[in-house]
């Protein structure tokens, strides 16, 4: 079993904290009872629910075994699952890099977004690829399967 150093744990925690801080900043601006949010595949992380306390939050995931409100592949049009112009905010944090066609995903997110709404996206930057792969393949604190599933770096 690999020993994970404290500094490696700290670096991984910083990566996750950046995403959480991004969502926190957004909640400070937009959280209200009138807002409907779609959080795309937050997985084991709390995602929008951690910081948005007033808004209505729905979860979408591709995994049929998840507890998501919607099960859908965003690479496809899902009009039978989610109507046009449904959400005020769509949060898609660290998801696009795993999809087969991120351009279709963005089009689908735009379809379900209300006019004037916000799509909030985070992805790993190409410059972070060596760090992510190091944390995964050398240190073992990021799932190798998750990293191998990265189809894109932006």
mmCIF file of N, CA, C and O in Angstrom, residues 26-76:
data_model
loop_
_atom_site.group_PDB
_atom_site.id
_atom_site.type_symbol
_atom_site.label_atom_id
_atom_site.label_comp_id
_atom_site.label_asym_id
_atom_site.label_seq_id
_atom_site.Cartn_x
_atom_site.Cartn_y
_atom_site.Cartn_z
ATOM 1 N N UNK A 26 -20.379 31.835 -5.970
ATOM 2 C CA UNK A 26 -21.612 31.931 -6.742
ATOM 3 C C UNK A 26 -22.828 31.954 -5.822
ATOM 4 O O UNK A 26 -23.777 32.700 -6.058
ATOM 5 N N UNK A 27 -22.802 31.135 -4.781
ATOM 6 C CA UNK A 27 -23.939 31.108 -3.861
ATOM 7 C C UNK A 27 -24.087 32.440 -3.131
ATOM 8 O O UNK A 27 -25.213 32.872 -2.870
ATOM 9 N N UNK A 28 -22.985 33.090 -2.830
ATOM 10 C CA UNK A 28 -23.049 34.386 -2.162
ATOM 11 C C UNK A 28 -23.749 35.425 -3.026
ATOM 12 O O UNK A 28 -24.360 36.364 -2.517
ATOM 13 N N UNK A 29 -23.687 35.250 -4.320
ATOM 14 C CA UNK A 29 -24.307 36.196 -5.249
ATOM 15 C C UNK A 29 -25.731 35.786 -5.616
ATOM 16 O O UNK A 29 -26.638 36.623 -5.662
ATOM 17 N N UNK A 30 -25.958 34.501 -5.858
ATOM 18 C CA UNK A 30 -27.189 34.063 -6.506
ATOM 19 C C UNK A 30 -28.155 33.249 -5.654
ATOM 20 O O UNK A 30 -29.262 32.951 -6.107
ATOM 21 N N UNK A 31 -27.805 32.866 -4.453
ATOM 22 C CA UNK A 31 -28.668 31.989 -3.672
ATOM 23 C C UNK A 31 -29.953 32.705 -3.258
ATOM 24 O O UNK A 31 -29.910 33.717 -2.560
ATOM 25 N N UNK A 32 -31.088 32.203 -3.713
ATOM 26 C CA UNK A 32 -32.390 32.713 -3.283
ATOM 27 C C UNK A 32 -33.445 31.647 -3.557
ATOM 28 O O UNK A 32 -33.230 30.721 -4.330
ATOM 29 N N UNK A 33 -34.607 31.803 -2.928
ATOM 30 C CA UNK A 33 -35.682 30.826 -3.063
ATOM 31 C C UNK A 33 -36.256 30.787 -4.475
ATOM 32 O O UNK A 33 -36.895 29.815 -4.853
ATOM 33 N N UNK A 34 -36.028 31.826 -5.245
ATOM 34 C CA UNK A 34 -36.575 31.901 -6.605
ATOM 35 C C UNK A 34 -35.704 31.184 -7.630
ATOM 36 O O UNK A 34 -36.094 31.025 -8.777
ATOM 37 N N UNK A 35 -34.530 30.738 -7.235
ATOM 38 C CA UNK A 35 -33.562 30.169 -8.170
ATOM 39 C C UNK A 35 -33.685 28.648 -8.239
ATOM 40 O O UNK A 35 -33.730 27.972 -7.206
ATOM 41 N N UNK A 36 -33.717 28.126 -9.461
ATOM 42 C CA UNK A 36 -33.677 26.684 -9.715
ATOM 43 C C UNK A 36 -32.332 26.336 -10.316
ATOM 44 O O UNK A 36 -31.938 26.905 -11.339
ATOM 45 N N UNK A 37 -31.642 25.394 -9.681
ATOM 46 C CA UNK A 37 -30.283 25.033 -10.083
ATOM 47 C C UNK A 37 -30.245 23.574 -10.507
ATOM 48 O O UNK A 37 -30.840 22.710 -9.856
ATOM 49 N N UNK A 38 -29.496 23.312 -11.581
ATOM 50 C CA UNK A 38 -29.149 21.939 -11.948
ATOM 51 C C UNK A 38 -27.668 21.761 -11.666
ATOM 52 O O UNK A 38 -26.831 22.512 -12.173
ATOM 53 N N UNK A 39 -27.330 20.778 -10.842
ATOM 54 C CA UNK A 39 -25.944 20.442 -10.536
ATOM 55 C C UNK A 39 -25.632 19.135 -11.257
ATOM 56 O O UNK A 39 -26.249 18.101 -10.981
ATOM 57 N N UNK A 40 -24.700 19.183 -12.184
ATOM 58 C CA UNK A 40 -24.386 18.031 -13.023
ATOM 59 C C UNK A 40 -23.305 17.181 -12.348
ATOM 60 O O UNK A 40 -22.191 17.642 -12.129
ATOM 61 N N UNK A 41 -23.671 15.954 -12.012
ATOM 62 C CA UNK A 41 -22.754 14.927 -11.526
ATOM 63 C C UNK A 41 -21.788 15.384 -10.435
ATOM 64 O O UNK A 41 -20.576 15.284 -10.594
ATOM 65 N N UNK A 42 -22.313 15.839 -9.288
ATOM 66 C CA UNK A 42 -21.384 16.231 -8.216
ATOM 67 C C UNK A 42 -20.682 15.055 -7.550
ATOM 68 O O UNK A 42 -19.748 15.252 -6.788
ATOM 69 N N UNK A 43 -21.109 13.828 -7.843
ATOM 70 C CA UNK A 43 -20.514 12.603 -7.300
ATOM 71 C C UNK A 43 -20.473 12.628 -5.785
ATOM 72 O O UNK A 43 -21.429 13.020 -5.148
ATOM 73 N N UNK A 44 -19.348 12.264 -5.211
ATOM 74 C CA UNK A 44 -19.253 12.183 -3.751
ATOM 75 C C UNK A 44 -19.099 13.561 -3.108
ATOM 76 O O UNK A 44 -19.218 13.696 -1.904
ATOM 77 N N UNK A 45 -18.844 14.577 -3.924
ATOM 78 C CA UNK A 45 -18.703 15.929 -3.399
ATOM 79 C C UNK A 45 -20.086 16.540 -3.220
ATOM 80 O O UNK A 45 -21.029 16.183 -3.917
ATOM 81 N N UNK A 46 -20.214 17.459 -2.319
ATOM 82 C CA UNK A 46 -21.517 18.032 -2.021
ATOM 83 C C UNK A 46 -22.026 18.940 -3.129
ATOM 84 O O UNK A 46 -23.221 19.172 -3.236
ATOM 85 N N UNK A 47 -21.128 19.482 -3.928
ATOM 86 C CA UNK A 47 -21.547 20.337 -5.027
ATOM 87 C C UNK A 47 -22.327 21.544 -4.549
ATOM 88 O O UNK A 47 -22.019 22.146 -3.524
ATOM 89 N N UNK A 48 -23.373 21.890 -5.286
ATOM 90 C CA UNK A 48 -24.163 23.085 -4.989
ATOM 91 C C UNK A 48 -24.834 23.002 -3.623
ATOM 92 O O UNK A 48 -25.014 24.021 -2.950
ATOM 93 N N UNK A 49 -25.213 21.819 -3.199
ATOM 94 C CA UNK A 49 -25.931 21.668 -1.925
ATOM 95 C C UNK A 49 -25.102 22.133 -0.724
ATOM 96 O O UNK A 49 -25.659 22.488 0.305
ATOM 97 N N UNK A 50 -23.797 22.118 -0.878
ATOM 98 C CA UNK A 50 -22.933 22.547 0.224
ATOM 99 C C UNK A 50 -23.111 24.036 0.524
ATOM 100 O O UNK A 50 -23.015 24.454 1.678
ATOM 101 N N UNK A 51 -23.381 24.843 -0.506
ATOM 102 C CA UNK A 51 -23.376 26.294 -0.326
ATOM 103 C C UNK A 51 -24.703 26.977 -0.643
ATOM 104 O O UNK A 51 -24.992 28.019 -0.063
ATOM 105 N N UNK A 52 -25.484 26.436 -1.544
ATOM 106 C CA UNK A 52 -26.773 27.039 -1.867
ATOM 107 C C UNK A 52 -27.805 26.493 -0.890
ATOM 108 O O UNK A 52 -28.175 25.327 -0.954
ATOM 109 N N UNK A 53 -28.258 27.327 0.026
ATOM 110 C CA UNK A 53 -29.172 26.878 1.083
ATOM 111 C C UNK A 53 -30.627 27.246 0.800
ATOM 112 O O UNK A 53 -31.539 26.670 1.401
ATOM 113 N N UNK A 54 -30.870 28.204 -0.097
ATOM 114 C CA UNK A 54 -32.225 28.666 -0.366
ATOM 115 C C UNK A 54 -32.761 28.191 -1.707
ATOM 116 O O UNK A 54 -33.955 27.967 -1.856
ATOM 117 N N UNK A 55 -31.902 28.057 -2.686
ATOM 118 C CA UNK A 55 -32.308 27.683 -4.039
ATOM 119 C C UNK A 55 -32.802 26.239 -4.070
ATOM 120 O O UNK A 55 -32.457 25.419 -3.222
ATOM 121 N N UNK A 56 -33.609 25.928 -5.086
ATOM 122 C CA UNK A 56 -34.014 24.556 -5.347
ATOM 123 C C UNK A 56 -32.938 23.914 -6.219
ATOM 124 O O UNK A 56 -32.602 24.445 -7.277
ATOM 125 N N UNK A 57 -32.389 22.799 -5.762
ATOM 126 C CA UNK A 57 -31.288 22.140 -6.469
ATOM 127 C C UNK A 57 -31.733 20.767 -6.934
ATOM 128 O O UNK A 57 -32.237 19.967 -6.143
ATOM 129 N N UNK A 58 -31.523 20.504 -8.204
ATOM 130 C CA UNK A 58 -31.751 19.189 -8.786
ATOM 131 C C UNK A 58 -30.407 18.661 -9.270
ATOM 132 O O UNK A 58 -29.545 19.428 -9.697
ATOM 133 N N UNK A 59 -30.264 17.341 -9.219
ATOM 134 C CA UNK A 59 -29.019 16.691 -9.611
ATOM 135 C C UNK A 59 -29.254 15.897 -10.887
ATOM 136 O O UNK A 59 -30.271 15.219 -11.031
ATOM 137 N N UNK A 60 -28.290 15.963 -11.795
ATOM 138 C CA UNK A 60 -28.301 15.146 -13.006
ATOM 139 C C UNK A 60 -27.037 14.301 -13.018
ATOM 140 O O UNK A 60 -25.952 14.791 -12.697
ATOM 141 N N UNK A 61 -27.199 13.033 -13.383
ATOM 142 C CA UNK A 61 -26.048 12.140 -13.500
ATOM 143 C C UNK A 61 -26.324 11.141 -14.612
ATOM 144 O O UNK A 61 -27.486 10.852 -14.917
ATOM 145 N N UNK A 62 -25.286 10.631 -15.208
ATOM 146 C CA UNK A 62 -25.426 9.604 -16.238
ATOM 147 C C UNK A 62 -25.586 8.215 -15.615
ATOM 148 O O UNK A 62 -26.106 7.301 -16.248
ATOM 149 N N UNK A 63 -25.181 8.078 -14.367
ATOM 150 C CA UNK A 63 -25.184 6.788 -13.677
ATOM 151 C C UNK A 63 -26.593 6.438 -13.188
ATOM 152 O O UNK A 63 -27.135 7.108 -12.300
ATOM 153 N N UNK A 64 -27.184 5.387 -13.738
ATOM 154 C CA UNK A 64 -28.535 5.008 -13.313
ATOM 155 C C UNK A 64 -28.601 4.540 -11.863
ATOM 156 O O UNK A 64 -29.682 4.479 -11.283
ATOM 157 N N UNK A 65 -27.461 4.234 -11.255
ATOM 158 C CA UNK A 65 -27.437 3.810 -9.851
ATOM 159 C C UNK A 65 -27.258 4.968 -8.879
ATOM 160 O O UNK A 65 -27.209 4.757 -7.668
ATOM 161 N N UNK A 66 -27.138 6.169 -9.415
ATOM 162 C CA UNK A 66 -26.992 7.333 -8.537
ATOM 163 C C UNK A 66 -28.364 7.727 -7.997
ATOM 164 O O UNK A 66 -29.398 7.250 -8.460
ATOM 165 N N UNK A 67 -28.351 8.602 -7.033
ATOM 166 C CA UNK A 67 -29.606 9.120 -6.461
ATOM 167 C C UNK A 67 -30.034 10.411 -7.145
ATOM 168 O O UNK A 67 -30.772 11.202 -6.559
ATOM 169 N N UNK A 68 -29.588 10.633 -8.359
ATOM 170 C CA UNK A 68 -29.866 11.882 -9.062
ATOM 171 C C UNK A 68 -31.351 12.025 -9.381
ATOM 172 O O UNK A 68 -32.067 11.035 -9.561
ATOM 173 N N UNK A 69 -31.780 13.269 -9.484
ATOM 174 C CA UNK A 69 -33.157 13.565 -9.877
ATOM 175 C C UNK A 69 -33.393 13.237 -11.345
ATOM 176 O O UNK A 69 -34.500 12.867 -11.731
ATOM 177 N N UNK A 70 -32.347 13.426 -12.157
ATOM 178 C CA UNK A 70 -32.418 13.136 -13.585
ATOM 179 C C UNK A 70 -31.271 12.197 -13.959
ATOM 180 O O UNK A 70 -30.131 12.433 -13.568
ATOM 181 N N UNK A 71 -31.576 11.173 -14.726
ATOM 182 C CA UNK A 71 -30.551 10.292 -15.277
ATOM 183 C C UNK A 71 -30.535 10.572 -16.777
ATOM 184 O O UNK A 71 -31.539 10.361 -17.473
ATOM 185 N N UNK A 72 -29.409 11.094 -17.269
ATOM 186 C CA UNK A 72 -29.344 11.476 -18.675
ATOM 187 C C UNK A 72 -27.897 11.566 -19.130
ATOM 188 O O UNK A 72 -26.993 11.817 -18.333
ATOM 189 N N UNK A 73 -27.701 11.379 -20.425
ATOM 190 C CA UNK A 73 -26.414 11.591 -21.078
ATOM 191 C C UNK A 73 -26.501 12.941 -21.773
ATOM 192 O O UNK A 73 -27.245 13.104 -22.746
ATOM 193 N N UNK A 74 -25.780 13.911 -21.281
ATOM 194 C CA UNK A 74 -25.863 15.265 -21.814
ATOM 195 C C UNK A 74 -25.255 15.409 -23.204
ATOM 196 O O UNK A 74 -25.387 16.460 -23.822
ATOM 197 N N UNK A 75 -24.616 14.378 -23.696
ATOM 198 C CA UNK A 75 -24.149 14.406 -25.083
ATOM 199 C C UNK A 75 -25.322 14.293 -26.053
ATOM 200 O O UNK A 75 -25.184 14.562 -27.240
ATOM 201 N N UNK A 76 -26.475 13.891 -25.521
ATOM 202 C CA UNK A 76 -27.694 13.750 -26.317
ATOM 203 C C UNK A 76 -28.697 14.822 -25.914
ATOM 204 O O UNK A 76 -28.611 15.388 -24.827
#
